[in-house]
Amino acid sequence: VHLFMKKFKNVYVLTFENMTTNNFKAFKEELNDSKFLMGKNKVMAVAFGTDEENSFMPNYYRVGELLKGHCALFFTNRKPDEV
């Protein structure tokens, strides 16, 4: 996770229901210059930090607070209007 935080300017938390493999694969192919990360929410949240004091980067601990349910992290350098 830390490597992605250094390499990409933006991180988004994507939530989904009933995401099929084919749909997700097509989505990833369209955004092949970006990275998706899926895993255990609590483990990913620890990588961002649990508060401002141990946050990897300023305010990144807030991303960990959003990791609930079925979700993925989306790292990109694309502008928000492109995403």
Coordinates of N, CA and C in Angstrom, one line a residue, residues 13 41 44-46 48-49 60-68:
V13 N -11.9 5.1 -2.5 CA -12.5 3.8 -1.9 C -13.7 3.5 -2.8
N41 N -10.2 -5.4 5.0 CA -10.4 -4.0 5.3 C -9.5 -3.5 6.5
M44 N -5.8 -3.3 5.5 CA -5.6 -2.1 4.6 C -5.6 -0.8 5.4
A45 N -6.6 -0.8 6.4 CA -6.8 0.4 7.2 C -5.5 0.7 8.1
V46 N -4.9 -0.3 8.6 CA -3.7 -0.2 9.4 C -2.6 0.4 8.5
F48 N -2.8 2.7 6.3 CA -3.0 4.1 6.2 C -2.8 4.8 7.5
G49 N -2.9 4.1 8.6 CA -2.7 4.7 10.0 C -4.0 4.8 10.7
Y60 N -4.2 10.6 5.6 CA -4.5 9.3 5.0 C -5.2 8.3 5.9
Y61 N -5.1 8.6 7.2 CA -5.8 7.7 8.2 C -7.3 7.7 7.9
R62 N -7.8 8.8 7.3 CA -9.2 9.0 7.1 C -9.7 8.0 6.0
V63 N -8.8 7.6 5.1 CA -9.2 6.6 4.1 C -9.5 5.3 4.8
G64 N -8.7 4.9 5.8 CA -9.0 3.6 6.5 C -10.3 3.6 7.2
E65 N -10.8 4.8 7.6 CA -12.1 4.9 8.2 C -13.3 4.6 7.2
L66 N -13.0 4.7 5.9 CA -14.0 4.5 4.9 C -14.1 3.0 4.5
L67 N -13.2 2.2 4.9 CA -13.2 0.8 4.5 C -14.2 -0.1 5.2
K68 N -15.3 -0.2 4.7 CA -16.4 -1.0 5.3 C -17.1 -1.8 4.3

